[in-house]
Short mmCIF file of C-alpha atoms and ligand atoms in Angstrom, two decimals:
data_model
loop_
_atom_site.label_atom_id
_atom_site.label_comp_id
_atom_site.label_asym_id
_atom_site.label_seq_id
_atom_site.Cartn_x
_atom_site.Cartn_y
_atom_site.Cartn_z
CA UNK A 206 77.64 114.32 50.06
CA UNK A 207 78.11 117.59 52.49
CA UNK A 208 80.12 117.61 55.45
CA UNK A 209 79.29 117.79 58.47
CA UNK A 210 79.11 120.75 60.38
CA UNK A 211 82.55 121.21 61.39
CA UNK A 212 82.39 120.98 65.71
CA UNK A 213 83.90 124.07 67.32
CA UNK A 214 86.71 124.11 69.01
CA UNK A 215 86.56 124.06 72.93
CA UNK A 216 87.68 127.95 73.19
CA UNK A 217 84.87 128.74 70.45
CA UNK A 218 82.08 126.63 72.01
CA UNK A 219 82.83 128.44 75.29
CA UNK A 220 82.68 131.58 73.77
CA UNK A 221 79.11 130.95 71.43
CA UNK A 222 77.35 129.64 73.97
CA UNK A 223 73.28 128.57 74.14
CA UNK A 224 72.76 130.52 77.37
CA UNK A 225 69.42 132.27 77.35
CA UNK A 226 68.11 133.90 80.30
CA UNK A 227 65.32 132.67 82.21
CA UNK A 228 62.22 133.87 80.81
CA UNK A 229 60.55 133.57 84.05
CA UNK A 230 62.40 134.09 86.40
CA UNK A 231 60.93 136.72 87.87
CA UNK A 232 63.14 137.90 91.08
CA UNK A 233 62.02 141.51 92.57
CA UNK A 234 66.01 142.54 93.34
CA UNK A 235 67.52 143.71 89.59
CA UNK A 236 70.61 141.08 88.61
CA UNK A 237 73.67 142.68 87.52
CA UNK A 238 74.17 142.97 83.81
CA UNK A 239 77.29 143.22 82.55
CA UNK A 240 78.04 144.25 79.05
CA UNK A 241 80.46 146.22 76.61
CA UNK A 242 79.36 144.50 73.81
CA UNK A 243 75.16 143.72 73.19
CA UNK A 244 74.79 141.16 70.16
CA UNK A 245 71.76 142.23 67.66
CA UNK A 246 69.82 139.31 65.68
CA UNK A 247 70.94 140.63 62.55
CA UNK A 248 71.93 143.94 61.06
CA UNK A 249 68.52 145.42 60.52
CA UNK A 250 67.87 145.05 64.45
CA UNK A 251 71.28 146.49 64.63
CA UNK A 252 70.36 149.71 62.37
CA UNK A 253 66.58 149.29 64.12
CA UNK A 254 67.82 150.05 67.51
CA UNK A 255 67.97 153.46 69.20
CA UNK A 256 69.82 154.35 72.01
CA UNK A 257 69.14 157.85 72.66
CA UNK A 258 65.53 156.93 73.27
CA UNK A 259 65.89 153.31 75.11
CA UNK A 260 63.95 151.40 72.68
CA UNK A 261 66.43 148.77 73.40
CA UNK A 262 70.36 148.02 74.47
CA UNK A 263 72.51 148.89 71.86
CA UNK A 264 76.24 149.02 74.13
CA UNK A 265 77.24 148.68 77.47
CA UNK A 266 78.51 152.68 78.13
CA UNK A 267 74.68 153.41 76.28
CA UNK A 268 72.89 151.47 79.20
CA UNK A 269 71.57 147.79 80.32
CA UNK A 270 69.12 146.42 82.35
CA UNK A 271 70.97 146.97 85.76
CA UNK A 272 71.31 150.99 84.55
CA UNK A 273 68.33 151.87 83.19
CA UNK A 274 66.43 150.41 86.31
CA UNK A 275 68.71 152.36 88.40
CA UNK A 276 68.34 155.55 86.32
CA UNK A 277 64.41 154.99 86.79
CA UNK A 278 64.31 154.48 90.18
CA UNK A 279 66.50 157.83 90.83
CA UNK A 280 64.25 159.84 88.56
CA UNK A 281 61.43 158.86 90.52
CA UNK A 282 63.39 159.40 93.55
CA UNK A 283 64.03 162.77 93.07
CA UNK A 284 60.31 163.34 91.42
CA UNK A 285 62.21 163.85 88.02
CA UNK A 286 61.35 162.20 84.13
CA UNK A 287 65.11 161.44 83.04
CA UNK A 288 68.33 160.62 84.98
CA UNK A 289 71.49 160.37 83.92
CA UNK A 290 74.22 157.74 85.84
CA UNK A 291 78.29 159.32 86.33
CA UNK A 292 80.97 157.58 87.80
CA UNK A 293 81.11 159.93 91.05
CA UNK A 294 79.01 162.91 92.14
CA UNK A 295 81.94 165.35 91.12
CA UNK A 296 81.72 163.82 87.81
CA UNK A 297 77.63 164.38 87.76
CA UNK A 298 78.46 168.67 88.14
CA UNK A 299 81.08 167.97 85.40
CA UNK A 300 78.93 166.60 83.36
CA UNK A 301 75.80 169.49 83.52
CA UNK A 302 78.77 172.25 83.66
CA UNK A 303 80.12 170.53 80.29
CA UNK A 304 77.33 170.41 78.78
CA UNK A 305 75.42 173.69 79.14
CA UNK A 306 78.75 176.04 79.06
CA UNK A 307 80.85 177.04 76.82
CA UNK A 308 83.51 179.84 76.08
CA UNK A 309 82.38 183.26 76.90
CA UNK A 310 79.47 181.88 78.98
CA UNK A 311 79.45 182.53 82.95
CA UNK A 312 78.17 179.92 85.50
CA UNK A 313 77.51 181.13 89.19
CA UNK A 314 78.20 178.94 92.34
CA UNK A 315 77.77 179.28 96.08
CA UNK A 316 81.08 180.68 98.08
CA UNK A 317 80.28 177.62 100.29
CA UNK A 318 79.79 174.94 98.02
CA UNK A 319 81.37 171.46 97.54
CA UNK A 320 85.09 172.54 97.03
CA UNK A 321 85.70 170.58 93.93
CA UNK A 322 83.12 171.92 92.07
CA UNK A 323 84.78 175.31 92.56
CA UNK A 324 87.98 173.75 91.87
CA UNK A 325 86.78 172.57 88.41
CA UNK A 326 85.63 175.71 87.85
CA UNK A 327 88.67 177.46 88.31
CA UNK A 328 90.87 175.11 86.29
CA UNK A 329 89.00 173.37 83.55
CA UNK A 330 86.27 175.81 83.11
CA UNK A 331 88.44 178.67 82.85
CA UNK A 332 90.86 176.49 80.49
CA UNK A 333 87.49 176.76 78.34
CA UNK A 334 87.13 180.40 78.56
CA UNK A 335 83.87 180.24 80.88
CA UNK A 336 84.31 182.28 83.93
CA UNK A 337 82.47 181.81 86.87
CA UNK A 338 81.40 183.90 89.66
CA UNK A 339 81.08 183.18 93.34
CA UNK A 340 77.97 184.39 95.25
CA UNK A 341 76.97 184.44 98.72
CA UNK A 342 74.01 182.04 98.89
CA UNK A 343 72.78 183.96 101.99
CA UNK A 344 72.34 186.72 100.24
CA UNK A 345 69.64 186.72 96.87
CA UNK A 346 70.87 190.84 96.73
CA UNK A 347 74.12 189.75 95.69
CA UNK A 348 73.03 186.90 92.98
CA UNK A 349 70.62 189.29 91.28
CA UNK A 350 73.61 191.89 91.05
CA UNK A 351 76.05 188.66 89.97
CA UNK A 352 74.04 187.59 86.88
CA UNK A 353 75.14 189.27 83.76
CA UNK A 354 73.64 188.57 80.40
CA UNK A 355 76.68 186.23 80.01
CA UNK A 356 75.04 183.44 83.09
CA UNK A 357 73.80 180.53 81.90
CA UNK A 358 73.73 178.51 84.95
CA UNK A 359 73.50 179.16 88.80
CA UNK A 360 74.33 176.09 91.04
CA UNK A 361 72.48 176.13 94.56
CA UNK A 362 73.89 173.65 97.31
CA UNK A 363 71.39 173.00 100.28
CA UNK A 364 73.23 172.99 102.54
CA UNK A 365 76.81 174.35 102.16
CA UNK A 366 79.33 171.18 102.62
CA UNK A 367 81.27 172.12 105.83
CA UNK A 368 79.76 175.50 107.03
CA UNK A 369 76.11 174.28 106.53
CA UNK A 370 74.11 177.62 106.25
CA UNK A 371 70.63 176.73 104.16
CA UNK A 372 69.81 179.21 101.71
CA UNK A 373 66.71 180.80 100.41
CA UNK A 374 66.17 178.03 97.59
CA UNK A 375 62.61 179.49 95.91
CA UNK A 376 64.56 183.44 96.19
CA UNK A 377 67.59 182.05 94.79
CA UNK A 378 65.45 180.10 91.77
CA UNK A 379 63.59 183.01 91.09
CA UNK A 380 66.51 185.53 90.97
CA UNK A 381 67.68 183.29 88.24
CA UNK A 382 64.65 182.56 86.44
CA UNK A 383 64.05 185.96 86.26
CA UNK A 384 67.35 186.12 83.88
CA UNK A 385 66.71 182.94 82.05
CA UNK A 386 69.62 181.15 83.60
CA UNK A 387 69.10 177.67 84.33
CA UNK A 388 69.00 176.17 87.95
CA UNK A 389 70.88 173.47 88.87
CA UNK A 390 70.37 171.76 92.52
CA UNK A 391 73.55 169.80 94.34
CA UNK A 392 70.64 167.90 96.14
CA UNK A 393 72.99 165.62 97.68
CA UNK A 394 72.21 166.15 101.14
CA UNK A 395 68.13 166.32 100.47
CA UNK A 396 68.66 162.72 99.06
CA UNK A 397 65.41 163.57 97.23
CA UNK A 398 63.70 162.85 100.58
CA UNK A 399 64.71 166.39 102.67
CA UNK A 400 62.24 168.03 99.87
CA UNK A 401 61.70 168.22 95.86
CA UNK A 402 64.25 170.05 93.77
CA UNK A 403 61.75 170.30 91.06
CA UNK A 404 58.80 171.65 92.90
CA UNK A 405 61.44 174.04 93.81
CA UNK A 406 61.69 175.59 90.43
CA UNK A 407 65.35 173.58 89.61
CA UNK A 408 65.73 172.51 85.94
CA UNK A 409 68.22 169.83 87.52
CA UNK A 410 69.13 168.05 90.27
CA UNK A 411 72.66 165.99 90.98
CA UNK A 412 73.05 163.95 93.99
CA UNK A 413 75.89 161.81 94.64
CA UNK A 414 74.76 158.81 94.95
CA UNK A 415 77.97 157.58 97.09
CA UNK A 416 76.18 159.19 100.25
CA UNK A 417 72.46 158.61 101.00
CA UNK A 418 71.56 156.29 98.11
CA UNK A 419 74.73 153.61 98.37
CA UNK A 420 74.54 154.24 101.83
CA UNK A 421 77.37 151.81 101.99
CA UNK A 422 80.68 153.77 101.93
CA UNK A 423 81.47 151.58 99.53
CA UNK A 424 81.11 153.32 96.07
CA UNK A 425 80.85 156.12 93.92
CA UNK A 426 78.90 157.52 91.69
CA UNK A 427 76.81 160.42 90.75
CA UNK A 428 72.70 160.97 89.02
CA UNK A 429 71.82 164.21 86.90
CA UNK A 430 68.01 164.02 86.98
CA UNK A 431 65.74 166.42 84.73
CA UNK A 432 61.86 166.93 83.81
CA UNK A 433 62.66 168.46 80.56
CA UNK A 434 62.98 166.09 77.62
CA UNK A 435 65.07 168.81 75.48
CA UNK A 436 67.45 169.82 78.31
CA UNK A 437 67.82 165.82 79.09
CA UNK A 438 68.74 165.36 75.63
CA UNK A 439 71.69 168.32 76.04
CA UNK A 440 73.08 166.36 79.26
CA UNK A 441 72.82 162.64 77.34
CA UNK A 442 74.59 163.81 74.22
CA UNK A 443 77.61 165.08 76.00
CA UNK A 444 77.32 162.28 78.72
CA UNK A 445 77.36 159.95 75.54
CA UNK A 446 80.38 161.96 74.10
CA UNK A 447 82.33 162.10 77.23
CA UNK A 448 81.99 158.54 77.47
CA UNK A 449 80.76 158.50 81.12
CA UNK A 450 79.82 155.24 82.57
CA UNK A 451 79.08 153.41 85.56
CA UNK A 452 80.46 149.39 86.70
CA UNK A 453 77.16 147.04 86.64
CA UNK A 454 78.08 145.61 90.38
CA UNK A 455 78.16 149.39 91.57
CA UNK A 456 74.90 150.01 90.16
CA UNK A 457 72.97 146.94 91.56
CA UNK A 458 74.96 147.84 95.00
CA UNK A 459 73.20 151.17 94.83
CA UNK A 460 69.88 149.55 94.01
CA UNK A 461 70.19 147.11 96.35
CA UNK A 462 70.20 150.24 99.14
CA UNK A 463 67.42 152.18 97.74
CA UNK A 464 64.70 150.27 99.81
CA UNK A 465 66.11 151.36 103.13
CA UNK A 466 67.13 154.58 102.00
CA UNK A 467 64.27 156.55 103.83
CA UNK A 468 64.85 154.78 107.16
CA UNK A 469 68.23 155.05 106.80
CA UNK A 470 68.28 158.89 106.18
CA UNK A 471 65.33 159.58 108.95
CA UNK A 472 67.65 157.82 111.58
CA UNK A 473 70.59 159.02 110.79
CA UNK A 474 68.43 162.35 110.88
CA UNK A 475 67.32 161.83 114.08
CA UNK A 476 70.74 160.56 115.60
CA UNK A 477 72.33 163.78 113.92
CA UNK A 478 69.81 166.24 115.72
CA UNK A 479 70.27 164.38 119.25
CA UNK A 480 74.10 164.57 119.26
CA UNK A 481 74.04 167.87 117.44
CA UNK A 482 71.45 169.23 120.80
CA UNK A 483 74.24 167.27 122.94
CA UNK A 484 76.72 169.64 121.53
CA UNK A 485 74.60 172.94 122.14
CA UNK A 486 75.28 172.43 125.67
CA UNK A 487 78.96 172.03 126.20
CA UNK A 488 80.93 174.65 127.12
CA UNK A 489 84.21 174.04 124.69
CA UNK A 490 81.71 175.26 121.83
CA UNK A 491 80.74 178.09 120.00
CA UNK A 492 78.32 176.92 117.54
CA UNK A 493 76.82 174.18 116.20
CA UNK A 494 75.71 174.37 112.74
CA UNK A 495 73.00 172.08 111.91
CA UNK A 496 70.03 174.17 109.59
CA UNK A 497 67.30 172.26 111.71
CA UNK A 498 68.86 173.90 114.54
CA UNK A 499 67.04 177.32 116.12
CA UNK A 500 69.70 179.79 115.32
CA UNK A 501 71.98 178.00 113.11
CA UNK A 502 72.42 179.93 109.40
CA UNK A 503 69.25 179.67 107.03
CA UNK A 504 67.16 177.74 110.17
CA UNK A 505 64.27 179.68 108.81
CA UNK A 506 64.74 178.90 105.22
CA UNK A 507 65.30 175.04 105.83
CA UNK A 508 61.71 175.26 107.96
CA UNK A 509 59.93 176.64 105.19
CA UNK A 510 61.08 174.32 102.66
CA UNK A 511 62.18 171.02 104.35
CA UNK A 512 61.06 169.12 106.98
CA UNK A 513 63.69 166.76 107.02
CA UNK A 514 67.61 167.21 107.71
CA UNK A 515 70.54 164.48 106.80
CA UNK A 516 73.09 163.34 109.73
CA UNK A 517 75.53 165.85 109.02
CA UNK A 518 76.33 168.65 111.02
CA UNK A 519 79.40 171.16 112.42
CA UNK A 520 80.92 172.34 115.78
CA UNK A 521 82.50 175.63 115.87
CA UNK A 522 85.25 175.38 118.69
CA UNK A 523 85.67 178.12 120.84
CA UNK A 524 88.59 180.19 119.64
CA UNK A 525 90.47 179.32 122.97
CA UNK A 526 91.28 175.98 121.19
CA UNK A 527 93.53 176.10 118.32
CA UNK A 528 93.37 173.72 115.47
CA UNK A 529 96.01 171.72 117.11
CA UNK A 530 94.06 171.07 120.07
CA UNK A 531 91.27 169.85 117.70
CA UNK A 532 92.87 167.97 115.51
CA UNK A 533 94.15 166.44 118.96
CA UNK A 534 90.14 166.27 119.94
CA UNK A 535 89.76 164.45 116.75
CA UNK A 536 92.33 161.71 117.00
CA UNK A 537 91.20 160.53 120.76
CA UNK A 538 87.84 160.14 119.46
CA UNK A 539 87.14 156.27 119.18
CA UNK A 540 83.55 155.59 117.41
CA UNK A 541 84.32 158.27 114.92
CA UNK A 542 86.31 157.51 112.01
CA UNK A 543 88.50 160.30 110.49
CA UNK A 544 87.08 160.39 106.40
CA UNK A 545 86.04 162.47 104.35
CA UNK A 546 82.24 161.64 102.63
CA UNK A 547 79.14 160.55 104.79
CA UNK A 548 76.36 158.56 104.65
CA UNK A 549 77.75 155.23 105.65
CA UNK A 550 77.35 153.11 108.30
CA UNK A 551 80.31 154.23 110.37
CA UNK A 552 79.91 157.63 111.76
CA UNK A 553 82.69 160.26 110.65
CA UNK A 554 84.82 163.24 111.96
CA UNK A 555 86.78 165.43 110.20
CA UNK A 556 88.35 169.22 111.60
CA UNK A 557 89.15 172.08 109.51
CA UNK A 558 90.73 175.27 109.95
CA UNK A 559 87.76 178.03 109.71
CA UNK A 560 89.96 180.35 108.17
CA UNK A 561 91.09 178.18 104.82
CA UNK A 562 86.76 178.08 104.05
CA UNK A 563 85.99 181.08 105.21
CA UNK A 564 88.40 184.17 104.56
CA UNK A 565 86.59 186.12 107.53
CA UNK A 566 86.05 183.73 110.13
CA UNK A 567 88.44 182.19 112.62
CA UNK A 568 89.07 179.02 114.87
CA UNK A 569 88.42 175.46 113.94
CA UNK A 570 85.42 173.52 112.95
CA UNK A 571 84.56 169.57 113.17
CA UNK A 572 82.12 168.19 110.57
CA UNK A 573 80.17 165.52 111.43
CA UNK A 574 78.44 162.50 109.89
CA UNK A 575 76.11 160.07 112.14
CA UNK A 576 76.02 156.75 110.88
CA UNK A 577 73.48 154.10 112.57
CA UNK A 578 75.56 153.33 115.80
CA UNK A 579 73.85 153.82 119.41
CA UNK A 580 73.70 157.78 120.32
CA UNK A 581 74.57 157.38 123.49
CA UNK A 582 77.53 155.58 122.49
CA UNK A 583 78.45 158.09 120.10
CA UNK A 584 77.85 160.80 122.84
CA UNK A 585 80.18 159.17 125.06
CA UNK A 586 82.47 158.92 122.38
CA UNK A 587 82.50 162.69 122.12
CA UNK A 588 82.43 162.90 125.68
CA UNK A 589 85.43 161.01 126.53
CA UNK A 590 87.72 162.72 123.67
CA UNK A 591 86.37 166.27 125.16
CA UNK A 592 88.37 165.25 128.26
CA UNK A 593 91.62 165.10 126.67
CA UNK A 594 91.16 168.64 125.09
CA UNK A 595 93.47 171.11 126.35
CA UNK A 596 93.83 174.97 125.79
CA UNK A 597 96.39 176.10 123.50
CA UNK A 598 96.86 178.99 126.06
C1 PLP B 603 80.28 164.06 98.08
C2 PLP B 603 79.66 165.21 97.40
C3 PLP B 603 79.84 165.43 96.02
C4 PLP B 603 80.73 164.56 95.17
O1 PLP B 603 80.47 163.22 95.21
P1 PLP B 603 81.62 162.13 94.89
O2 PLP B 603 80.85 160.93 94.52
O3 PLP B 603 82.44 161.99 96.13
O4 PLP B 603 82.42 162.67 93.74
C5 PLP B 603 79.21 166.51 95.47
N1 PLP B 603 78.44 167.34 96.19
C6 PLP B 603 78.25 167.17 97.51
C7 PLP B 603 77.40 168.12 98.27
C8 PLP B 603 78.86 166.10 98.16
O5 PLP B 603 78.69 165.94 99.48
#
């Protein structure tokens, strides 16, 4: 006579569960799917399934259903086919510098871009033998003259990060393309709202998704969106290799934002261009650097190509203040939060000394974020730290 079948343990029965998911439940918001491990039928689905291509969910780091709706909604986002998810935005340029350079090649970036990104490039990079070359993004002359038959990549970055002069994107495209070096687009601060990186000529744009997208303050990560099947394939092979990932709860945080992300970016647009006018007229400044600004660097190029701006902007103190007087500036302000990033709710301040980002230039600068409190309460803000400022003669 056969046994019966042997009952499980309680630690095995918790483990093999019946749990199956309800077929119709049919929520709009994406649940968060967690997974190293996805369990095939049996071995031919196992052998059946292909990752590179999404037919299916094969292991966590290769995607599930919380990902690959976030990767979708990015790529169509930023007007892209393909997007790739990284665990910050820093690790989104490693990733495309990775995996389109190698030794002997030569990768140009912007004198005024994202300072880790040159970092990496002067430590890893040229650990790899690939040398890279800084241009001035103001100038197309001088990228044209900087692309030897070695390039393989040119990084734009609309605007630079701290000094926020807007390029010529289409001159700088085409002084590449002209070479057959490949474009790639820190789009961070166009959000893929500000304009399209694609219709631009890029071949790829990154945005860290820890600013406009999360919107929160409260994550990172990073997207490496493309229109090209083949050159997608080149990112997702070393993505896959490098074993770069992203944390379920992050992802469904980010997707969670995405529906307010265009209010979100067109108030903190307009709050931005209010206080950023407020600044204009005060005497303790020099400049305000803001592209949708008459007279700030690249105005004229941000006009022709965007008609949007993000929150962020920069006051150049008159050099009668020193950076101790600023920093001074800084710390009575009480709205503004001193932090690096942007994007968030809370609305940001951080000073820097001109000289350490710029070897010409002089004085101090504030960079700004505007999150979503009350301008006038933020202008007051300003307005009441302003009174505390002191000459440092
Ligand atoms: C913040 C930022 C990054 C890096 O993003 P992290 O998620 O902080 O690593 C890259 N480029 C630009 C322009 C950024 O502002």
């Amino acid at each position: 006579m056969a046994k019966p079948p042997r009952k499980p343990s309680t630690s095995t029965s918790l483990i093999h569960h019946p749990y199956q998911p309800p077929a119709t439940f049919a929520a709009p918001q994406i649940g968060v799917h967690k997974a190293s491990t996805v369990l095939f039928t049996d071995t031919a689905a196992m052998r059946a399934r292909d990752w590179k291509h999404k037919t299916g969910y094969t292991y966590g780091l290769h995607g599930t259903p919380t990902t690959f709706t976030l990767e979708e909604r990015i790529a169509t986002l930023e007007g892209g086919l393909q997007t790739l998810l990284l665990p910050s935005g820093l690790a989104a340029i490693t990733l495309v510098d990775m995996a389109l350079l190698g030794s002997g090649d030569e990768v140009l970036i912007p004198d005024n871009a994202y300072n880790p990104s040159k970092e990496l490039a002067r430590h890893e990079l040229a650990r790899f033998g690939i040398v890279h070359r800084l241009y001035d993004p103001m100038d197309p002359a001088s990228v044209a003259a900087a692309i030897t038959p070695a390039a393989r990549l040119l990084w734009i970055e609309p605007p630079g990060s701290v000094t926020m002069e807007f390029p010529d994107v289409p001159a700088l495209v085409q002084a590449a393309r002209a070479r057959g070096v490949l474009v790639a687009l820190d789009n961070t601060w166009g959000a893929g709202l500000a304009f399209d990186a694609f219709e631009l000529g890029a071949d790829i744009s990154m945005q860290a998704l820890t600013k406009y997208p999360s919107g929160g303050g409260d994550l990172l990560m990073g997207a490496v969106t493309t229109r090209d099947e083949a050159l997608h394939q080149r990112l997702k092979m070393t993505h896959m290799r490098m074993g770069f990932g992203v944390g379920a709860n992050d992802a469904e945080a980010v997707l969670r934002s995405l529906p307010s992300l265009s209010l979100r970016y067109e108030a903190q647009d307009r709050a931005g261009r209010e206080l950023a006018r407020w600044w204009t007229q005060r005497p303790e400044v020099a400049q305000v650097l803001h592209p949708a600004l008459e007279g700030s660097p690249g105005h004229d190029h941000w006009k022709r190509i965007a008609g949007a701006a993000a929150g962020l902007f920069s006051v150049r103190f008159d050099e009668r203040y020193g950076l101790a007087q600023v920093d001074a500036f800084v710390d009575a302000l009480r709205l503004f939060g001193i932090g690096y990033s942007w994007a968030g709710p809370m609305s940001l301040a951080v000073p820097y000394d001109l000289k350490l980002l710029r070897p010409a230039a002089r004085g101090a600068l504030v960079r700004f974020s505007i999150g979503l409190e009350s301008v006038d309460d933020l202008i007051a803000d300003c307005e009441q730290a302003l009174a505390t400022l002191t000459t440092s003669r």
